[in-house]
Amino acid sequence: MNRKISVGMAVSIVILAMTVTFSITMLVAMRLFDSTVSSVKEKESMYNKIAEVDRYVRSNDYYPIDETTLYDRLTAGYLLGTGDKYARYFSATAYTELMNTQNGTLIGIGVELAVDQSGYAKVIKVYDESPAKEAGIQVGNYITAVDGTDVKSMSSVDAIQTRLRGESGTTVNVTWLDSEAAEHTADLTHSGYSSTTVDYQMVQGNVGYIRIRQFDSTTPSELDYAIRSLSANGAGSLVFDLRDNGGGLLDDAIQCIDLIAPEGTLAFAEDKNGTQTLLGTSTSESRIGLPVVCLVNGSTASAAELFASSLRTLNGARLVGTTTQGKGTIQSSPQRLSDGSAVVVTVAKLVCGDGSCFDGTGLTVDVERPLTADEQTAYYDYTVENDPQIQRAVSTAQQMSGTTTVSGVNEAASSEAADSAAAESVAEGDAEAASAESTPAETTPAESEAAGESTASSSQE
């Protein structure tokens, strides 16, 4: 039996539906309005405070104001106030230099530098066919001045690096000391050269040693070539030296992991709402079946930590050295602003394929090998053959492969003795601190680092 709805009933239903819809819409709109008004009021309060300070300063400050500097520091201060310790502001000039460096317009002189206890820039690597190589600068030399400015007056190794850069064909005046402390000065002409991020060699006959300084677009192909070369030469195990590797490009680090790891999930990006996005997986096509050791320290960070963590999970790698930095976050690419400046902010947390996250904690090692105070001082003087941390990593790799040599055993023993010496040194320091009655001296940032970490900073230029 069909029942017909009267016109009055239909009209009533429509009116009721419209009323409900209107009510819900109004409720949502009111809440949105309240939220917007609250946000607007907060922003208005912030801007009013800045304007109030600005009026007072301009009316009373004795010194003239450089408007560009003021705006740059206001923006930098905003990012600092967010609490995002990895947020960074680039002035228009700094952003242009960054882009020019990345596309090869601005180049250095072909050296890697480290500022050690002397305060000068120690040369720790010289690239072939570079301006520095042609000028006779060698590993172990010290750059003391750039364009007549003492490098000790520069704030960091990055500041020195910036001063050494220039467009192809331009010159920079460099003063350096050679191994006999003789001073040299020369105008170096910026020209192209090939830089690498991977060094490798055979150690003690059967261990393949690979140093990865950072991860960038050339690293996957360089690493692939290094692994193939070492394997062809009979490497029975591999040691990846990731010390002082601050990370670099995450996508390229994931490609490097894929060259070594068996099939598995490598990483996720987790946003502030807890939503995870898969960043990459590995296949079994290029799996490395050799025992693997990763050598790390407190300056091993970000993508380098993911590399070490993934190999430990998927390849059974052992970590040697000291606890890593614990930077498990992902930053945005530089966001260009309307005036040519740019900002970088943290956009997600980096989560390993097994669900763990090393942010704030770092990766603990399987074999602890800190550096003693004397070893820290000599950190940049060591070679692959006599570096005590490399020796411990090599002996660990040999033990894993069952091919420990007599020299490997001796090195392991000497490393254990060094560990004991380091522990005794720490114990003696604690005892002295406990017995001291005078007010302790102010601790410098370098002194407050974990035992075993180098206090010097390094960079490529």
Short mmCIF file of C-alpha atoms in Angstrom, two decimals:
data_model
loop_
_atom_site.label_atom_id
_atom_site.label_comp_id
_atom_site.label_asym_id
_atom_site.label_seq_id
_atom_site.Cartn_x
_atom_site.Cartn_y
_atom_site.Cartn_z
CA MET A 1 0.00 0.00 0.00
CA ASN A 2 1.51 3.33 -1.06
CA ARG A 3 1.41 6.18 1.32
CA LYS A 4 1.67 9.73 0.10
CA ILE A 5 3.30 12.44 2.16
CA SER A 6 1.26 15.57 2.31
CA VAL A 7 2.64 18.86 1.08
CA GLY A 8 2.53 20.26 4.60
CA MET A 9 4.53 17.35 5.98
CA ALA A 10 7.17 17.69 3.22
CA VAL A 11 7.50 21.39 3.89
CA SER A 12 7.90 20.69 7.62
CA ILE A 13 10.65 18.15 6.97
CA VAL A 14 12.52 20.57 4.70
CA ILE A 15 12.24 23.36 7.25
CA LEU A 16 13.45 21.04 10.02
CA ALA A 17 16.44 19.91 7.92
CA MET A 18 17.30 23.52 7.09
CA THR A 19 17.08 24.47 10.76
CA VAL A 20 19.39 21.66 11.84
CA THR A 21 21.86 22.48 9.10
CA PHE A 22 21.78 26.17 9.96
CA SER A 23 22.28 25.44 13.65
CA ILE A 24 25.26 23.18 13.03
CA THR A 25 26.77 25.67 10.60
CA MET A 26 26.34 28.51 13.07
CA LEU A 27 27.90 26.47 15.88
CA VAL A 28 30.94 25.60 13.79
CA ALA A 29 31.23 29.17 12.51
CA MET A 30 31.04 30.60 16.04
CA ARG A 31 33.77 28.30 17.26
CA LEU A 32 35.94 29.13 14.26
CA PHE A 33 35.25 32.83 14.80
CA ASP A 34 36.15 32.63 18.48
CA SER A 35 39.37 30.82 17.62
CA THR A 36 40.22 33.33 14.90
CA VAL A 37 39.47 36.32 17.09
CA SER A 38 41.63 34.84 19.86
CA SER A 39 44.46 34.28 17.40
CA VAL A 40 44.07 37.78 15.97
CA LYS A 41 44.11 39.30 19.46
CA GLU A 42 47.28 37.37 20.34
CA LYS A 43 48.98 38.50 17.15
CA GLU A 44 47.80 42.06 17.68
CA SER A 45 49.25 42.00 21.18
CA MET A 46 52.57 40.72 19.83
CA TYR A 47 52.74 43.32 17.08
CA ASN A 48 51.74 46.10 19.48
CA LYS A 49 54.56 45.12 21.83
CA ILE A 50 57.10 45.21 19.01
CA ALA A 51 55.72 48.56 17.85
CA GLU A 52 55.93 49.92 21.40
CA VAL A 53 59.57 48.90 21.71
CA ASP A 54 60.28 50.27 18.24
CA ARG A 55 58.79 53.70 19.07
CA TYR A 56 60.78 53.94 22.30
CA VAL A 57 64.08 52.88 20.73
CA ARG A 58 63.77 55.21 17.74
CA SER A 59 62.96 58.11 20.05
CA ASN A 60 65.72 57.51 22.59
CA ASP A 61 68.52 55.30 21.27
CA TYR A 62 71.80 57.14 20.74
CA TYR A 63 72.98 54.82 17.98
CA PRO A 64 71.63 54.84 14.41
CA ILE A 65 69.60 51.83 13.28
CA ASP A 66 70.55 49.72 10.29
CA GLU A 67 67.11 48.74 9.02
CA THR A 68 68.29 45.65 7.13
CA THR A 69 70.15 44.31 10.16
CA LEU A 70 67.15 45.06 12.37
CA TYR A 71 64.72 43.15 10.15
CA ASP A 72 67.09 40.21 9.77
CA ARG A 73 67.55 39.89 13.52
CA LEU A 74 63.84 40.31 14.20
CA THR A 75 63.14 37.34 11.94
CA ALA A 76 65.99 35.31 13.40
CA GLY A 77 64.71 36.13 16.88
CA TYR A 78 61.23 34.92 15.97
CA LEU A 79 62.60 31.54 14.94
CA LEU A 80 64.66 31.39 18.11
CA GLY A 81 61.52 32.08 20.12
CA THR A 82 59.68 29.12 18.61
CA GLY A 83 61.93 26.75 20.55
CA ASP A 84 62.83 24.88 17.36
CA LYS A 85 66.58 24.49 17.85
CA TYR A 86 67.07 23.46 14.25
CA ALA A 87 65.14 26.38 12.74
CA ARG A 88 67.39 28.72 10.80
CA TYR A 89 67.09 32.09 9.12
CA PHE A 90 69.05 33.04 5.99
CA SER A 91 69.39 36.70 5.10
CA ALA A 92 68.89 37.51 1.43
CA THR A 93 72.66 37.55 0.95
CA ALA A 94 73.19 34.30 2.86
CA TYR A 95 70.39 32.56 0.94
CA THR A 96 71.85 33.67 -2.40
CA GLU A 97 75.26 32.34 -1.35
CA LEU A 98 73.67 29.05 -0.27
CA MET A 99 71.96 28.60 -3.63
CA ASN A 100 75.10 29.59 -5.54
CA THR A 101 77.16 27.11 -3.52
CA GLN A 102 74.68 24.31 -4.20
CA ASN A 103 74.59 24.96 -7.95
CA GLY A 104 78.38 25.35 -8.16
CA THR A 105 78.57 29.09 -8.86
CA LEU A 106 80.47 29.73 -5.61
CA ILE A 107 83.36 27.38 -4.95
CA GLY A 108 86.10 27.05 -2.39
CA ILE A 109 89.78 26.28 -2.72
CA GLY A 110 89.58 22.49 -2.35
CA VAL A 111 90.32 21.73 1.28
CA GLU A 112 88.59 20.29 4.32
CA LEU A 113 89.28 22.20 7.50
CA ALA A 114 89.09 21.63 11.23
CA VAL A 115 89.61 24.21 13.94
CA ASP A 116 91.66 22.51 16.65
CA GLN A 117 93.06 23.66 19.98
CA SER A 118 95.43 26.10 18.26
CA GLY A 119 92.49 28.14 17.02
CA TYR A 120 93.75 28.01 13.46
CA ALA A 121 92.18 26.06 10.60
CA LYS A 122 93.98 22.76 10.19
CA VAL A 123 93.89 21.20 6.72
CA ILE A 124 92.64 17.62 7.03
CA LYS A 125 92.07 16.92 3.32
CA VAL A 126 93.20 18.44 0.03
CA TYR A 127 91.34 17.60 -3.17
CA ASP A 128 93.19 16.72 -6.35
CA GLU A 129 93.41 19.37 -9.09
CA SER A 130 92.14 22.03 -6.69
CA PRO A 131 93.54 25.58 -6.18
CA ALA A 132 94.88 24.51 -2.78
CA LYS A 133 96.67 21.47 -4.26
CA GLU A 134 98.26 23.58 -6.98
CA ALA A 135 99.42 26.14 -4.40
CA GLY A 136 101.19 23.43 -2.40
CA ILE A 137 98.88 23.33 0.61
CA GLN A 138 99.10 19.90 2.25
CA VAL A 139 97.29 17.90 4.90
CA GLY A 140 98.51 19.02 8.31
CA ASN A 141 99.14 22.61 7.25
CA TYR A 142 97.37 25.45 9.07
CA ILE A 143 95.49 28.28 7.38
CA THR A 144 96.10 31.35 9.55
CA ALA A 145 94.60 34.21 7.54
CA VAL A 146 92.17 34.83 4.68
CA ASP A 147 92.47 38.11 2.77
CA GLY A 148 94.63 39.41 5.59
CA THR A 149 92.12 38.61 8.33
CA ASP A 150 93.31 36.32 11.14
CA VAL A 151 91.13 33.20 11.20
CA LYS A 152 91.11 33.32 15.02
CA SER A 153 88.85 36.35 14.74
CA MET A 154 86.31 34.34 12.76
CA SER A 155 83.47 32.82 14.74
CA SER A 156 83.59 29.26 13.40
CA VAL A 157 84.94 26.95 10.74
CA ASP A 158 81.85 27.81 8.68
CA ALA A 159 82.83 31.48 8.81
CA ILE A 160 86.29 30.57 7.49
CA GLN A 161 84.66 28.47 4.81
CA THR A 162 82.51 31.40 3.70
CA ARG A 163 85.54 33.67 3.43
CA LEU A 164 87.34 31.14 1.23
CA ARG A 165 84.48 30.93 -1.29
CA GLY A 166 84.20 32.93 -4.47
CA GLU A 167 83.02 32.84 -8.04
CA SER A 168 85.10 30.96 -10.58
CA GLY A 169 87.99 33.14 -11.76
CA THR A 170 88.09 35.34 -8.67
CA THR A 171 90.96 35.17 -6.20
CA VAL A 172 91.33 34.88 -2.46
CA ASN A 173 94.53 35.62 -0.53
CA VAL A 174 95.44 32.76 1.80
CA THR A 175 98.18 32.58 4.42
CA TRP A 176 99.20 29.18 5.80
CA LEU A 177 101.90 27.45 7.81
CA ASP A 178 103.53 24.30 6.45
CA SER A 179 104.73 21.28 8.45
CA GLU A 180 107.91 23.14 9.42
CA ALA A 181 105.96 26.22 10.57
CA ALA A 182 107.19 28.24 7.59
CA GLU A 183 104.65 30.86 6.50
CA HIS A 184 103.35 31.04 2.94
CA THR A 185 101.00 33.54 1.33
CA ALA A 186 99.43 33.24 -2.11
CA ASP A 187 96.49 34.42 -4.17
CA LEU A 188 94.45 31.34 -5.03
CA THR A 189 92.16 31.51 -8.07
CA HIS A 190 88.80 29.82 -7.61
CA SER A 191 88.36 27.06 -10.16
CA GLY A 192 86.39 23.86 -10.47
CA TYR A 193 87.56 20.62 -8.90
CA SER A 194 85.98 17.27 -8.05
CA SER A 195 85.04 16.79 -4.41
CA THR A 196 84.03 13.49 -2.87
CA THR A 197 82.16 12.40 0.24
CA VAL A 198 83.53 8.84 0.45
CA ASP A 199 87.08 7.58 1.06
CA TYR A 200 87.97 3.89 1.22
CA GLN A 201 90.89 1.49 1.53
CA MET A 202 91.79 -1.99 2.71
CA VAL A 203 93.00 -2.19 6.31
CA GLN A 204 95.08 -5.04 7.73
CA GLY A 205 94.63 -7.01 4.57
CA ASN A 206 91.03 -8.16 4.98
CA VAL A 207 88.91 -5.29 6.32
CA GLY A 208 87.29 -2.79 3.99
CA TYR A 209 87.36 0.68 5.57
CA ILE A 210 84.90 3.31 4.25
CA ARG A 211 84.72 6.88 5.54
CA ILE A 212 81.47 8.75 4.74
CA ARG A 213 81.87 12.43 5.57
CA GLN A 214 78.30 13.42 4.68
CA PHE A 215 75.40 12.31 2.51
CA ASP A 216 74.71 14.24 -0.68
CA SER A 217 73.69 13.55 -4.27
CA THR A 218 77.02 11.92 -5.20
CA THR A 219 77.33 9.70 -2.12
CA PRO A 220 75.24 6.71 -3.32
CA SER A 221 77.31 6.22 -6.48
CA GLU A 222 80.59 6.80 -4.59
CA LEU A 223 79.59 4.31 -1.89
CA ASP A 224 78.50 1.72 -4.44
CA TYR A 225 81.87 1.98 -6.18
CA ALA A 226 83.76 1.75 -2.88
CA ILE A 227 81.90 -1.38 -1.77
CA ARG A 228 82.38 -3.09 -5.13
CA SER A 229 86.09 -2.27 -5.17
CA LEU A 230 86.70 -3.52 -1.64
CA SER A 231 84.68 -6.69 -2.23
CA ALA A 232 86.63 -7.39 -5.41
CA ASN A 233 89.84 -7.06 -3.39
CA GLY A 234 88.76 -9.71 -0.90
CA ALA A 235 87.29 -7.71 1.97
CA GLY A 236 85.96 -10.08 4.62
CA SER A 237 84.12 -7.35 6.54
CA LEU A 238 83.31 -3.64 6.27
CA VAL A 239 83.86 -0.73 8.65
CA PHE A 240 81.83 2.42 7.98
CA ASP A 241 83.38 5.45 9.66
CA LEU A 242 80.55 7.91 10.40
CA ARG A 243 82.33 10.04 12.98
CA ASP A 244 81.62 13.77 12.60
CA ASN A 245 79.08 13.00 9.87
CA GLY A 246 76.30 15.49 10.58
CA GLY A 247 73.89 13.90 8.12
CA GLY A 248 73.15 15.74 4.91
CA LEU A 249 70.44 14.75 2.45
CA LEU A 250 68.08 12.17 3.92
CA ASP A 251 66.91 10.74 0.58
CA ASP A 252 70.50 10.03 -0.45
CA ALA A 253 71.27 8.40 2.91
CA ILE A 254 68.29 6.08 2.36
CA GLN A 255 69.66 5.17 -1.08
CA CYS A 256 72.99 4.32 0.58
CA ILE A 257 71.28 2.07 3.12
CA ASP A 258 69.51 0.29 0.27
CA LEU A 259 72.92 -0.58 -1.22
CA ILE A 260 73.76 -2.60 1.89
CA ALA A 261 70.64 -3.71 3.75
CA PRO A 262 68.34 -6.63 2.95
CA GLU A 263 64.66 -6.11 2.24
CA GLY A 264 63.00 -4.00 4.91
CA THR A 265 61.40 -0.73 5.94
CA LEU A 266 63.94 2.03 6.51
CA ALA A 267 62.26 5.18 7.82
CA PHE A 268 59.12 7.19 8.43
CA ALA A 269 58.42 10.90 8.82
CA GLU A 270 56.01 11.54 11.70
CA ASP A 271 54.25 14.92 11.71
CA LYS A 272 52.96 16.82 14.75
CA ASN A 273 49.63 14.99 14.55
CA GLY A 274 51.31 11.59 14.77
CA THR A 275 50.67 10.71 11.13
CA GLN A 276 53.53 8.70 9.64
CA THR A 277 54.66 8.83 6.02
CA LEU A 278 56.94 6.13 4.63
CA LEU A 279 60.26 7.59 3.49
CA GLY A 280 61.88 4.52 2.00
CA THR A 281 62.39 0.77 1.89
CA SER A 282 65.28 -1.45 0.89
CA THR A 283 65.25 -4.41 -1.45
CA SER A 284 67.31 -7.59 -1.37
CA GLU A 285 68.90 -6.94 -4.78
CA SER A 286 72.16 -5.45 -3.49
CA ARG A 287 72.31 -6.89 0.00
CA ILE A 288 75.81 -7.04 1.52
CA GLY A 289 76.39 -10.32 3.32
CA LEU A 290 79.65 -9.29 5.01
CA PRO A 291 79.93 -8.48 8.73
CA VAL A 292 79.47 -4.74 9.23
CA VAL A 293 80.74 -2.29 11.85
CA CYS A 294 79.73 1.38 12.13
CA LEU A 295 82.17 3.72 13.90
CA VAL A 296 80.29 6.64 15.48
CA ASN A 297 80.76 9.51 17.93
CA GLY A 298 78.86 12.40 19.47
CA SER A 299 78.97 14.33 16.20
CA THR A 300 77.32 11.51 14.23
CA ALA A 301 73.85 12.92 13.59
CA SER A 302 70.58 12.77 11.68
CA ALA A 303 70.87 10.80 8.41
CA ALA A 304 74.16 9.28 9.59
CA GLU A 305 72.41 7.99 12.72
CA LEU A 306 69.66 6.51 10.56
CA PHE A 307 72.32 4.79 8.45
CA ALA A 308 73.95 3.22 11.54
CA SER A 309 70.63 2.29 13.16
CA SER A 310 69.28 0.68 9.98
CA LEU A 311 72.41 -1.41 9.44
CA ARG A 312 72.32 -2.57 13.05
CA THR A 313 68.66 -3.61 12.71
CA LEU A 314 68.78 -5.14 9.23
CA ASN A 315 72.41 -6.29 8.84
CA GLY A 316 73.30 -7.08 12.43
CA ALA A 317 75.97 -4.37 12.36
CA ARG A 318 77.81 -3.52 15.56
CA LEU A 319 78.30 0.08 16.61
CA VAL A 320 81.71 1.09 17.96
CA GLY A 321 82.76 4.40 19.52
CA THR A 322 80.56 6.62 21.68
CA THR A 323 76.87 7.56 21.84
CA THR A 324 75.69 9.55 18.84
CA GLN A 325 74.24 13.07 18.86
CA GLY A 326 70.54 12.22 18.85
CA LYS A 327 69.17 14.46 16.08
CA GLY A 328 66.12 12.59 14.88
CA THR A 329 64.15 15.35 13.18
CA ILE A 330 63.55 16.43 9.60
CA GLN A 331 63.92 20.02 8.42
CA SER A 332 62.24 21.70 5.47
CA SER A 333 64.06 22.90 2.41
CA PRO A 334 64.77 26.65 2.66
CA GLN A 335 61.49 28.54 2.19
CA ARG A 336 62.22 31.72 0.24
CA LEU A 337 60.48 34.85 1.52
CA SER A 338 59.32 37.87 -0.48
CA ASP A 339 62.45 39.93 0.27
CA GLY A 340 64.85 37.20 -0.89
CA SER A 341 65.62 35.82 2.57
CA ALA A 342 64.65 32.29 3.62
CA VAL A 343 63.76 30.17 6.63
CA VAL A 344 64.16 26.51 7.55
CA VAL A 345 62.00 24.84 10.21
CA THR A 346 61.57 21.35 11.62
CA VAL A 347 58.63 19.65 9.90
CA ALA A 348 58.66 16.09 11.27
CA LYS A 349 60.26 13.53 13.54
CA LEU A 350 62.46 10.87 11.96
CA VAL A 351 61.35 7.37 12.92
CA CYS A 352 63.43 4.29 12.09
CA GLY A 353 61.93 1.38 10.18
CA ASP A 354 61.59 -0.68 13.35
CA GLY A 355 59.57 2.07 15.02
CA SER A 356 62.37 3.39 17.24
CA CYS A 357 63.49 7.01 17.37
CA PHE A 358 66.91 8.28 18.47
CA ASP A 359 65.91 11.94 18.77
CA GLY A 360 67.20 13.37 22.02
CA THR A 361 68.86 10.13 23.12
CA GLY A 362 71.25 9.12 20.35
CA LEU A 363 72.34 5.59 19.56
CA THR A 364 74.20 3.69 22.26
CA VAL A 365 77.13 1.69 20.97
CA ASP A 366 77.81 -2.03 21.29
CA VAL A 367 81.53 -1.50 21.85
CA GLU A 368 82.44 1.59 23.86
CA ARG A 369 85.67 3.25 22.74
CA PRO A 370 86.05 6.84 23.93
CA LEU A 371 89.17 8.88 23.35
CA THR A 372 91.47 9.80 26.21
CA ALA A 373 92.34 13.46 26.76
CA ASP A 374 95.63 13.01 24.92
CA GLU A 375 93.92 11.18 22.08
CA GLN A 376 91.39 13.99 21.71
CA THR A 377 94.23 16.47 21.35
CA ALA A 378 95.77 14.34 18.59
CA TYR A 379 92.43 13.54 16.92
CA TYR A 380 93.23 15.21 13.59
CA ASP A 381 96.81 13.94 13.57
CA TYR A 382 95.77 10.29 13.36
CA THR A 383 95.79 8.29 10.17
CA VAL A 384 93.66 5.27 9.29
CA GLU A 385 96.55 3.05 10.37
CA ASN A 386 97.03 4.45 13.88
CA ASP A 387 93.66 5.95 14.86
CA PRO A 388 92.73 4.10 18.10
CA GLN A 389 88.99 4.15 17.41
CA ILE A 390 89.48 2.81 13.90
CA GLN A 391 91.72 0.09 15.33
CA ARG A 392 88.96 -0.96 17.72
CA ALA A 393 86.39 -0.96 14.91
CA VAL A 394 88.69 -3.03 12.69
CA SER A 395 89.39 -5.59 15.42
CA THR A 396 85.63 -5.86 16.08
CA ALA A 397 85.00 -6.47 12.37
CA GLN A 398 87.69 -9.16 12.28
CA GLN A 399 86.20 -10.88 15.32
CA MET A 400 82.77 -10.86 13.63
CA SER A 401 84.20 -12.42 10.48
CA GLY A 402 86.39 -14.88 12.41
CA THR A 403 89.55 -13.62 10.72
CA THR A 404 91.24 -11.79 13.59
CA THR A 405 94.93 -11.41 12.85
CA VAL A 406 97.74 -11.27 15.38
CA SER A 407 97.99 -7.53 14.82
CA GLY A 408 94.26 -7.27 15.27
CA VAL A 409 94.47 -9.02 18.63
CA ASN A 410 97.32 -6.73 19.68
CA GLU A 411 95.33 -3.69 18.61
CA ALA A 412 92.31 -4.89 20.53
CA ALA A 413 94.46 -5.33 23.60
CA SER A 414 95.97 -1.87 23.22
CA SER A 415 92.48 -0.43 22.74
CA GLU A 416 91.32 -2.11 25.95
CA ALA A 417 94.33 -0.62 27.72
CA ALA A 418 93.41 2.79 26.37
CA ASP A 419 89.84 2.29 27.60
CA SER A 420 91.17 1.50 31.04
CA ALA A 421 93.38 4.56 30.93
CA ALA A 422 90.42 6.70 29.95
CA ALA A 423 88.35 5.29 32.79
CA GLU A 424 91.18 5.89 35.27
CA SER A 425 91.54 9.44 33.97
CA VAL A 426 87.84 10.07 34.52
CA ALA A 427 88.01 8.51 37.99
CA GLU A 428 91.00 10.65 38.91
CA GLY A 429 89.20 13.74 37.65
CA ASP A 430 86.14 12.89 39.77
CA ALA A 431 88.33 12.39 42.81
CA GLU A 432 90.06 15.73 42.28
CA ALA A 433 86.71 17.47 41.81
CA ALA A 434 85.38 15.94 45.01
CA SER A 435 88.41 17.06 47.03
CA ALA A 436 88.56 20.58 45.59
CA GLU A 437 87.32 23.26 47.99
CA SER A 438 87.63 26.25 45.71
CA THR A 439 84.88 27.40 43.35
CA PRO A 440 85.17 25.43 40.10
CA ALA A 441 86.11 27.23 36.93
CA GLU A 442 83.43 27.94 34.39
CA THR A 443 82.89 24.97 32.10
CA THR A 444 83.23 25.60 28.41
CA PRO A 445 80.88 23.93 25.90
CA ALA A 446 83.74 21.77 24.66
CA GLU A 447 84.56 20.60 28.19
CA SER A 448 80.97 19.65 28.84
CA GLU A 449 80.86 17.22 25.90
CA ALA A 450 80.79 13.52 26.62
CA ALA A 451 84.18 11.89 27.20
CA GLY A 452 85.73 10.61 24.01
CA GLU A 453 84.40 13.28 21.65
CA SER A 454 86.66 15.56 19.67
CA THR A 455 86.31 19.20 20.70
CA ALA A 456 87.31 20.43 17.27
CA SER A 457 84.91 21.26 14.47
CA SER A 458 85.45 20.47 10.84
CA SER A 459 84.10 21.50 7.49
CA GLN A 460 84.77 21.18 3.80
CA GLU A 461 85.82 24.14 1.70
#
